[in-house]
Amino acid sequence: ITKDIQFPATVGIKDGNVTVTSPSFTINRTDWDIKFKSGILGTLKDEIINDEISLKINFMAPLSTSQQ
């Protein structure tokens, strides 16, 4: 399953690298049909895995020096 998500991010260039960072944000794993031990399925309270997943992006990659 493919879904678009949106989140705030800061994109920059530093020391020859592209950087992308974001604050923490959450997604709901059931939106991608990941329902193993989800509370929506009536799973026993002691066995539930939280459907909300917290993510934070911190990405760095070198700038390309070749022309395409």
XYZ file of N, CA, C and O in Angstrom, residues 3-4 10 24 26 41 44-45 62 67:
40
model
N 0.859 5.388 0.312
C 0.080 6.556 0.715
C 1.014 7.742 0.823
O 2.159 7.615 1.252
N 0.506 8.895 0.439
C 1.258 10.124 0.633
C 1.080 10.596 2.065
O -0.002 10.482 2.637
N 12.967 20.679 7.414
C 13.950 21.696 7.069
C 14.964 21.053 6.137
O 15.523 20.004 6.457
N 9.371 15.414 15.379
C 8.643 14.149 15.483
C 7.217 14.316 14.958
O 6.599 15.356 15.154
N 3.591 11.623 13.830
C 3.071 10.263 13.956
C 2.274 9.861 12.721
O 1.698 10.712 12.034
N -8.754 -4.670 16.262
C -9.160 -6.042 15.955
C -9.689 -6.789 17.176
O -9.983 -7.970 17.098
N -6.473 -8.691 22.887
C -6.451 -8.551 24.339
C -5.599 -7.353 24.745
O -4.540 -7.096 24.154
N -6.067 -6.624 25.737
C -5.414 -5.383 26.157
C -3.929 -5.563 26.442
O -3.116 -4.706 26.108
N 25.584 13.300 0.272
C 26.495 14.192 -0.448
C 25.820 14.771 -1.692
O 24.997 14.113 -2.327
N 27.252 16.122 -13.725
C 26.125 16.723 -14.442
C 25.416 15.636 -15.209
O 26.031 14.787 -15.820
